[in-house]
Tab-separated table of C-alpha atoms in Angstrom:
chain	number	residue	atom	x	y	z
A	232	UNK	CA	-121.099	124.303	2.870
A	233	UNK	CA	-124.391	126.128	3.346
A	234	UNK	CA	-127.912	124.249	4.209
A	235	UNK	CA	-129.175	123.354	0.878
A	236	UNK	CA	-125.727	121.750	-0.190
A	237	UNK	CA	-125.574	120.223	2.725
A	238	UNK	CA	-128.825	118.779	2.311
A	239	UNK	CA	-128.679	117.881	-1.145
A	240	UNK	CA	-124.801	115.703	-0.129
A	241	UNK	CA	-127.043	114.018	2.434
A	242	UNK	CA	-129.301	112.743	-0.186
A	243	UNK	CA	-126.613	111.625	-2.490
A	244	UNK	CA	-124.885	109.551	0.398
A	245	UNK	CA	-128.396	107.847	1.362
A	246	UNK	CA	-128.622	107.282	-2.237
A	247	UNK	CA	-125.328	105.855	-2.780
A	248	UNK	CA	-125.300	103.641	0.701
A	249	UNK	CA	-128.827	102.277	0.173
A	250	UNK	CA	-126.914	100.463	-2.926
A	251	UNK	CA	-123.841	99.500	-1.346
A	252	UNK	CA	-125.488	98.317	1.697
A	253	UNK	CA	-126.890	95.087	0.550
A	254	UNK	CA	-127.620	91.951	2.124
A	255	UNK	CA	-124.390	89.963	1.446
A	256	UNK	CA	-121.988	93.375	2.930
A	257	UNK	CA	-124.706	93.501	5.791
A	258	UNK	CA	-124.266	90.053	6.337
A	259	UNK	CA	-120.252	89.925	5.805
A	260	UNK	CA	-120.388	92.881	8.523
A	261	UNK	CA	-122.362	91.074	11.137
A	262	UNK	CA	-120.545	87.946	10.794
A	263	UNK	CA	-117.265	90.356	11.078
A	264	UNK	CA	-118.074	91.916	14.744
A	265	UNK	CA	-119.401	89.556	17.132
A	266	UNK	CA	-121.177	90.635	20.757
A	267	UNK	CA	-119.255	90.441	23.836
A	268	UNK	CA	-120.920	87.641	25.145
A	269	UNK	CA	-124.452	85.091	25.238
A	270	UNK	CA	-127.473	86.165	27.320
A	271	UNK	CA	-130.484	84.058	28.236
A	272	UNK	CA	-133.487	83.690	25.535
A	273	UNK	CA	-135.892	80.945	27.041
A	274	UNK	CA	-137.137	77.984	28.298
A	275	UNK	CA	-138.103	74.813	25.705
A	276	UNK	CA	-139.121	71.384	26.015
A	277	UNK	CA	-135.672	68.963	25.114
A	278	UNK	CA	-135.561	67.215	21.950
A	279	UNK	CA	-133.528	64.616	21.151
A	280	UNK	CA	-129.971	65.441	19.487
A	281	UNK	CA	-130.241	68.872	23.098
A	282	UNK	CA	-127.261	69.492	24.587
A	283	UNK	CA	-128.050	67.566	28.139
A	284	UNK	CA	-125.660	70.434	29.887
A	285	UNK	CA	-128.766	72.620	29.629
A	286	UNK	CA	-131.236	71.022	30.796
A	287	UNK	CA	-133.360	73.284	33.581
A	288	UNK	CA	-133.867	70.604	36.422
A	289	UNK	CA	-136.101	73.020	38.307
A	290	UNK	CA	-138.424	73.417	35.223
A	291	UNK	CA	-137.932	69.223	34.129
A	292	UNK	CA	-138.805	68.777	37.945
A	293	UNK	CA	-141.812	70.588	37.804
A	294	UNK	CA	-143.227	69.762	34.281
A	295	UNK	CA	-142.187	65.738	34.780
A	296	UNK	CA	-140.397	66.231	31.723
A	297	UNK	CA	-137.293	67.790	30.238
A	298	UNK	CA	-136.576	71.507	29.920
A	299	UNK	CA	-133.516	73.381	28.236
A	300	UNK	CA	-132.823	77.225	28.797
A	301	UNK	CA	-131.501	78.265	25.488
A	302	UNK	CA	-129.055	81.238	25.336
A	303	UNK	CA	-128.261	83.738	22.116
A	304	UNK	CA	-125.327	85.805	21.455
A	305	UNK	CA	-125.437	89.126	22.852
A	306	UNK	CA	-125.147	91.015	19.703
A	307	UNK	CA	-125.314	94.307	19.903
A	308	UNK	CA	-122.262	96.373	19.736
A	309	UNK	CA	-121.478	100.050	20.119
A	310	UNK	CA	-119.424	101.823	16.991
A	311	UNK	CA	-117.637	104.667	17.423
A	312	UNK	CA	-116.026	106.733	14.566
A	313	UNK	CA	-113.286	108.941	14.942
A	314	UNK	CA	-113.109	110.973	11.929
A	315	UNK	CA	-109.864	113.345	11.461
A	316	UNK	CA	-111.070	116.754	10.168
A	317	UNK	CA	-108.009	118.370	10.115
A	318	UNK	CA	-106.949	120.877	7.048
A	319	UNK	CA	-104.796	117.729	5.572
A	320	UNK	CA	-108.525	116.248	4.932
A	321	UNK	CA	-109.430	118.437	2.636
A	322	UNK	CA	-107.512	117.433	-0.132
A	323	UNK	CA	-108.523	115.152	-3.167
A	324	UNK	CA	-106.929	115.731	-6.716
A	325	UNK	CA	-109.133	112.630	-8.062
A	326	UNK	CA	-112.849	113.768	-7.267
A	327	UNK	CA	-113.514	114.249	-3.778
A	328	UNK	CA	-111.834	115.636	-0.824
A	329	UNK	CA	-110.147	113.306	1.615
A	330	UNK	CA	-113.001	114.429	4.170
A	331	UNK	CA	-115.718	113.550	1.566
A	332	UNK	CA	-114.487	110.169	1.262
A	333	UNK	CA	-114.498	109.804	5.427
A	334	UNK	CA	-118.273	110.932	5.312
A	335	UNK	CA	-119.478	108.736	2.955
A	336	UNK	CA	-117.318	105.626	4.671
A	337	UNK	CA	-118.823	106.849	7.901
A	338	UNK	CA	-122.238	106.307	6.124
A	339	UNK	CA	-121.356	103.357	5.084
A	340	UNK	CA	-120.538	101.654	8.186
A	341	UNK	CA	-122.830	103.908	10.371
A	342	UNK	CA	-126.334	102.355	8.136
A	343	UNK	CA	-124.461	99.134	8.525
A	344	UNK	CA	-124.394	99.318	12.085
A	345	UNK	CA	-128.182	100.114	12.681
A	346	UNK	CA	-129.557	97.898	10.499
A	347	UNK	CA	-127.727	95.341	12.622
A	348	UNK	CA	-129.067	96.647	15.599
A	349	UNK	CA	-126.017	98.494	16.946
A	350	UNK	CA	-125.401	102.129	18.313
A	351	UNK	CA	-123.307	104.339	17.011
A	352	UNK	CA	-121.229	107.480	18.094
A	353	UNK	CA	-119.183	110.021	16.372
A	354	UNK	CA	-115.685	112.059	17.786
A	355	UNK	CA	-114.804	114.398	15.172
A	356	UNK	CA	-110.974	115.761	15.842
A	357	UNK	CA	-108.489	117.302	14.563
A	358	UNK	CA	-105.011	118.701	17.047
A	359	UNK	CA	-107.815	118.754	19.857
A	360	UNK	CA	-111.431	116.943	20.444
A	361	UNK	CA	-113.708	118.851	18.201
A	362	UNK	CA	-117.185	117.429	18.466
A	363	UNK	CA	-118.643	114.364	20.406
A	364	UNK	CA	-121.665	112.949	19.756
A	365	UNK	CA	-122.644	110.064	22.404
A	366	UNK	CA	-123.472	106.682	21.011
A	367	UNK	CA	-127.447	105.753	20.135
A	368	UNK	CA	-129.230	103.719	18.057
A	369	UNK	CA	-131.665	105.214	15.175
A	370	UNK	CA	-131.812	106.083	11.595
A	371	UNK	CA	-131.954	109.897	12.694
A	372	UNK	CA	-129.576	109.665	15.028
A	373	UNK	CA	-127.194	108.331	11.823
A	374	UNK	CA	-128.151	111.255	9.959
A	375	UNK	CA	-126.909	113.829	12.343
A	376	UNK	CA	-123.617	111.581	12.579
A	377	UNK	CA	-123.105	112.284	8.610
A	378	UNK	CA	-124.485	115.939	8.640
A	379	UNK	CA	-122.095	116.815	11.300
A	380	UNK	CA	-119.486	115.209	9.192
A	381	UNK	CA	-120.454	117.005	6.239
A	382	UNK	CA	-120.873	120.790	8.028
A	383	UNK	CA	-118.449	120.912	10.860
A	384	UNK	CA	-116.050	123.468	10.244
A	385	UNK	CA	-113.010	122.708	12.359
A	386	UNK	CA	-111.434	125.589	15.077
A	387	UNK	CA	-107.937	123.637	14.337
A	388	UNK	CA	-105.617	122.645	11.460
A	389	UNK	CA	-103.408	120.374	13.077
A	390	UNK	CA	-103.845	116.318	13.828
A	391	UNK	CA	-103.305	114.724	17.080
A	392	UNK	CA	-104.539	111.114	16.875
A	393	UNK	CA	-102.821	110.490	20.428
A	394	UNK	CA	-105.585	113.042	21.899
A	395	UNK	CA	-108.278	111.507	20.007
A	396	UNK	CA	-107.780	107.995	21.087
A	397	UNK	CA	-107.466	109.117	24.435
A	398	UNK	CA	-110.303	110.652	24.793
A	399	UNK	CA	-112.812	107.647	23.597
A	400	UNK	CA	-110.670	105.273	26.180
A	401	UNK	CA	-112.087	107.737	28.696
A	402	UNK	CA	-115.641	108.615	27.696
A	403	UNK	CA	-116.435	104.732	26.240
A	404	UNK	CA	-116.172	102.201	29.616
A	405	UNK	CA	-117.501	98.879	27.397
A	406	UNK	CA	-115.503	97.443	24.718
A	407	UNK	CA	-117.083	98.738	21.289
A	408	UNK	CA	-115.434	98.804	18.211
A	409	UNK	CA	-113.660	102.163	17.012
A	410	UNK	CA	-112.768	103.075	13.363
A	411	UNK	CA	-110.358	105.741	13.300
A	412	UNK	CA	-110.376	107.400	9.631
A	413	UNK	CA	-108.012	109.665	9.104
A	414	UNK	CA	-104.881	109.690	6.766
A	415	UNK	CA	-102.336	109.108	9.225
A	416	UNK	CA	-99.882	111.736	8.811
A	417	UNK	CA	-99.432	112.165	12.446
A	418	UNK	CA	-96.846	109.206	13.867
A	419	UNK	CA	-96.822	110.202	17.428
A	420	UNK	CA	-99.383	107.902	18.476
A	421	UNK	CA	-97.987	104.626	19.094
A	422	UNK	CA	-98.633	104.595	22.551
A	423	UNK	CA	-101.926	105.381	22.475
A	424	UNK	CA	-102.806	103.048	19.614
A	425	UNK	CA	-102.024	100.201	21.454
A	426	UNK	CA	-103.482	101.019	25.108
A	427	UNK	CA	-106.743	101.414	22.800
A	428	UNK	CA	-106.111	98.369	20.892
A	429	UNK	CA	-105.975	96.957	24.253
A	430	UNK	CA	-109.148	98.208	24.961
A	431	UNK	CA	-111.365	97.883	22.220
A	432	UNK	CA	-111.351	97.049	18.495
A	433	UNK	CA	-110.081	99.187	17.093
A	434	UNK	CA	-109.865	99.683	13.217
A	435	UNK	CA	-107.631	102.173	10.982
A	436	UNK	CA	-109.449	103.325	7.658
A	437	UNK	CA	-106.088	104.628	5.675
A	438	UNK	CA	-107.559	107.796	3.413
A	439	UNK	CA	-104.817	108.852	0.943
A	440	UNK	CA	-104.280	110.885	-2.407
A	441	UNK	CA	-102.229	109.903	-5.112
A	442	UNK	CA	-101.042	113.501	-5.617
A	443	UNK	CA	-99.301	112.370	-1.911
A	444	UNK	CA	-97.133	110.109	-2.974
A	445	UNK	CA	-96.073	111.165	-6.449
A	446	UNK	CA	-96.072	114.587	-8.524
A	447	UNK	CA	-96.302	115.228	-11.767
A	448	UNK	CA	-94.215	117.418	-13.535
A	449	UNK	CA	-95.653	120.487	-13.932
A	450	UNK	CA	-92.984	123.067	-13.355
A	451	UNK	CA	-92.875	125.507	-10.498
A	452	UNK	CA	-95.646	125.124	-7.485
A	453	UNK	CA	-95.834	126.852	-4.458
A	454	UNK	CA	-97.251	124.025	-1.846
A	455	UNK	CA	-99.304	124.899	1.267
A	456	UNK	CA	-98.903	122.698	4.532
A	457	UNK	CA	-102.718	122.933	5.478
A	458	UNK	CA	-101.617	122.015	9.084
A	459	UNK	CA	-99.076	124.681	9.953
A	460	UNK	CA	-99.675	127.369	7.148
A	461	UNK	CA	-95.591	126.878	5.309
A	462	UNK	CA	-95.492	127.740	2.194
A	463	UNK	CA	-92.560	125.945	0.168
A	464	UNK	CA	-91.072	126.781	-3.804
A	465	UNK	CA	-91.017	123.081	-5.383
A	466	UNK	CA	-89.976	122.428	-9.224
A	467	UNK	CA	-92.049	119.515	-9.955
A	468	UNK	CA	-89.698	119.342	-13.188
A	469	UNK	CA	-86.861	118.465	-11.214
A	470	UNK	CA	-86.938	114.548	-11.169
A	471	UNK	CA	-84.305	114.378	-8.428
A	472	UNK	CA	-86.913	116.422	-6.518
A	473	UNK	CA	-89.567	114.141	-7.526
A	474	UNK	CA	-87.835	111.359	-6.379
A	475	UNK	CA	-87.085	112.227	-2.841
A	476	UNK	CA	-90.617	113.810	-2.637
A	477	UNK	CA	-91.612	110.145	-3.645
A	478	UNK	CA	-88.829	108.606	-1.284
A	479	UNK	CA	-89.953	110.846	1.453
A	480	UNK	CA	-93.855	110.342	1.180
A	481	UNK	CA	-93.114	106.424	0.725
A	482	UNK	CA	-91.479	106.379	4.416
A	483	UNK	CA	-93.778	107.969	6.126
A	484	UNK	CA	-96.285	105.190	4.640
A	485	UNK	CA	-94.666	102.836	6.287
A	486	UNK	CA	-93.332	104.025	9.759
A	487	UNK	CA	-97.381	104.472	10.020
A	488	UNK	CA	-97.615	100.758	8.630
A	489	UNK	CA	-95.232	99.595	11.028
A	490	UNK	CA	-96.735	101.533	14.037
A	491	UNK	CA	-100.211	99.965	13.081
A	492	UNK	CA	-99.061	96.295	13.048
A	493	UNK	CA	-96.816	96.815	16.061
A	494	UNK	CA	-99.700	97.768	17.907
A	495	UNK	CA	-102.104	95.718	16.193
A	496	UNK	CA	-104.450	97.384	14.544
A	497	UNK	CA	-106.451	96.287	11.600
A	498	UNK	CA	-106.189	99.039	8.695
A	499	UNK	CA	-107.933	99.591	5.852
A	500	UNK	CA	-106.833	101.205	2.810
A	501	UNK	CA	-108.583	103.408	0.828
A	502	UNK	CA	-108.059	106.307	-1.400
A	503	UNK	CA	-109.849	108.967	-3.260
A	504	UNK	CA	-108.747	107.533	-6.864
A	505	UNK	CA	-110.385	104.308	-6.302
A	506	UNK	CA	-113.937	102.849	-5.337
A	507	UNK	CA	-113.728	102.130	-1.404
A	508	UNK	CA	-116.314	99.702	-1.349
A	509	UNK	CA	-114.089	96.500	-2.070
A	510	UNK	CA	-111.485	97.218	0.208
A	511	UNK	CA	-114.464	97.294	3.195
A	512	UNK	CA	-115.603	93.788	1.730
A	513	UNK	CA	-112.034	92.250	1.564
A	514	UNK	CA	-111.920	93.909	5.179
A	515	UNK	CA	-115.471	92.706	6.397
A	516	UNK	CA	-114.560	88.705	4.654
A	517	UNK	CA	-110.722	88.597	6.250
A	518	UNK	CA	-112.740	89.418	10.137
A	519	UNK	CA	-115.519	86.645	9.303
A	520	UNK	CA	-113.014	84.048	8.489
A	521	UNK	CA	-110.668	85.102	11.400
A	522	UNK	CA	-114.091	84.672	13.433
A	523	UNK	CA	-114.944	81.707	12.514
């Protein structure tokens, strides 16, 4: 993707985010992630109905009359996003590539996380870490986060999600919260899911295709695993074939499933056929009330 189209994708994102991004998924967002704990905001004269537990005796003492220190949550938060660039993300049969769909969420959620006063950081990966962008706070900072999302041009095919996740429990020391978006075709990262899960919060956007999970009967195709370069004969007019391609993609669906409640971690399905805007607000809701 040259300059100019880069450029002009930017634009449509802003575009597209500064509608999405609206007071009540702003709000449903902030109520979702809280801080890590309260700091200190000031001194006040006590009313009556104040917590007694507060009072400051060595202000009451030397005012001759009540004092309260009054304490906020600590609110802001660090997001990182690990985006999966690997050749299985650029795929889409219904509009937009798999990667496409991870920008704009990234957009989504990286706006969201500024205008709440957060910082944000981006690990693009794929079978190794590809990029790493430390987390800041800024509405230019979250524009290099998307172009690099956009541009990046991957040295490797593969996925390694285990690698990924590693490598944020070693560069990020504070608990943040970490959405991985990726579509989840690697399984061998159990272990690692949960020591981050452990960690941090850590969130799994689910990006699929329906061309993944069910083919159409079209005849003879020759398929291309992105990842490792096999090429395969398939007759798509077979419907035994069908099926077990069906059968096959279905399991893999939910080993990952399993994995990801095993190790508890939240997920978040979306997909290139549908809007992914209402599965972020069911997401966004389901945290408040959990918070709450």
């Amino acid at each position: 993707m040259i300059a100019k189209e880069i450029l002009k994708k930017i634009k449509q994102i802003q575009f597209k985010i500064n509608r999405l991004s609206d007071e009540a998924t702003s709000g449903h967002y902030a109520s979702a992630f809280k801080g890590s704990g309260i700091e200190f905001a000031e001194v006040r004269e006590y009313y009556p109905g104040d917590d007694v537990r507060s009072i400051d005796w060595n202000v009451t003492a030397r005012n001759g009359r009540p004092f309260i220190k009054r304490y906020v949550e600590e609110r802001e938060l660090t997001v990182m996003l690990a985006v999966d660039l690997s050749a299985s993300q650029y795929f889409g049969s219904a509009g937009s590539l798999k990667s496409e769909l991870a920008a704009e969420i990234s957009a989504l959620l990286a706006f969201l996380a500024i205008k709440n006063n957060d910082r944000v950081g981006l690990l693009i990966f794929t079978d190794r870490v590809e990029k790493y962008i430390p987390p800041q706070k800024g509405r230019r900072h979250v524009l290099r986060v998307i172009r690099e999302i956009l541009a990046y041009r991957p040295d490797s095919t593969g996925t390694d999600i285990r690698q990924a996740l590693d490598f944020i429990n070693k560069v990020t020391k504070h608990r943040s919260i970490v959405f991985l978006l990726s579509d989840f075709w690697d399984t061998q990262c159990e272990r690692s899911l949960r020591q981050t899960a452990r960690r941090h919060d850590l969130v799994a956007v689910r990006i699929s295709d329906p061309r993944e999970g069910q083919l159409p009967a079209v005849g003879l195709v020759e398929f291309t695993d992105r990842e490792s370069g096999r090429k395969v004969l398939f007759d798509t007019s077979d419907p035994r074939l069908r099926q077990i391609f069906q059968e096959n993609a279905q399991m893999q669906y939910q080993t990952m499933s399993r994995i990801l409640r095993s190790s508890k971690v939240d997920s978040i399905e979306v997909s290139t056929a549908v809007p992914y805007l209402e599965p972020l607000q069911r997401f966004f809701l389901k945290r408040e009330r959990q918070v709450r």
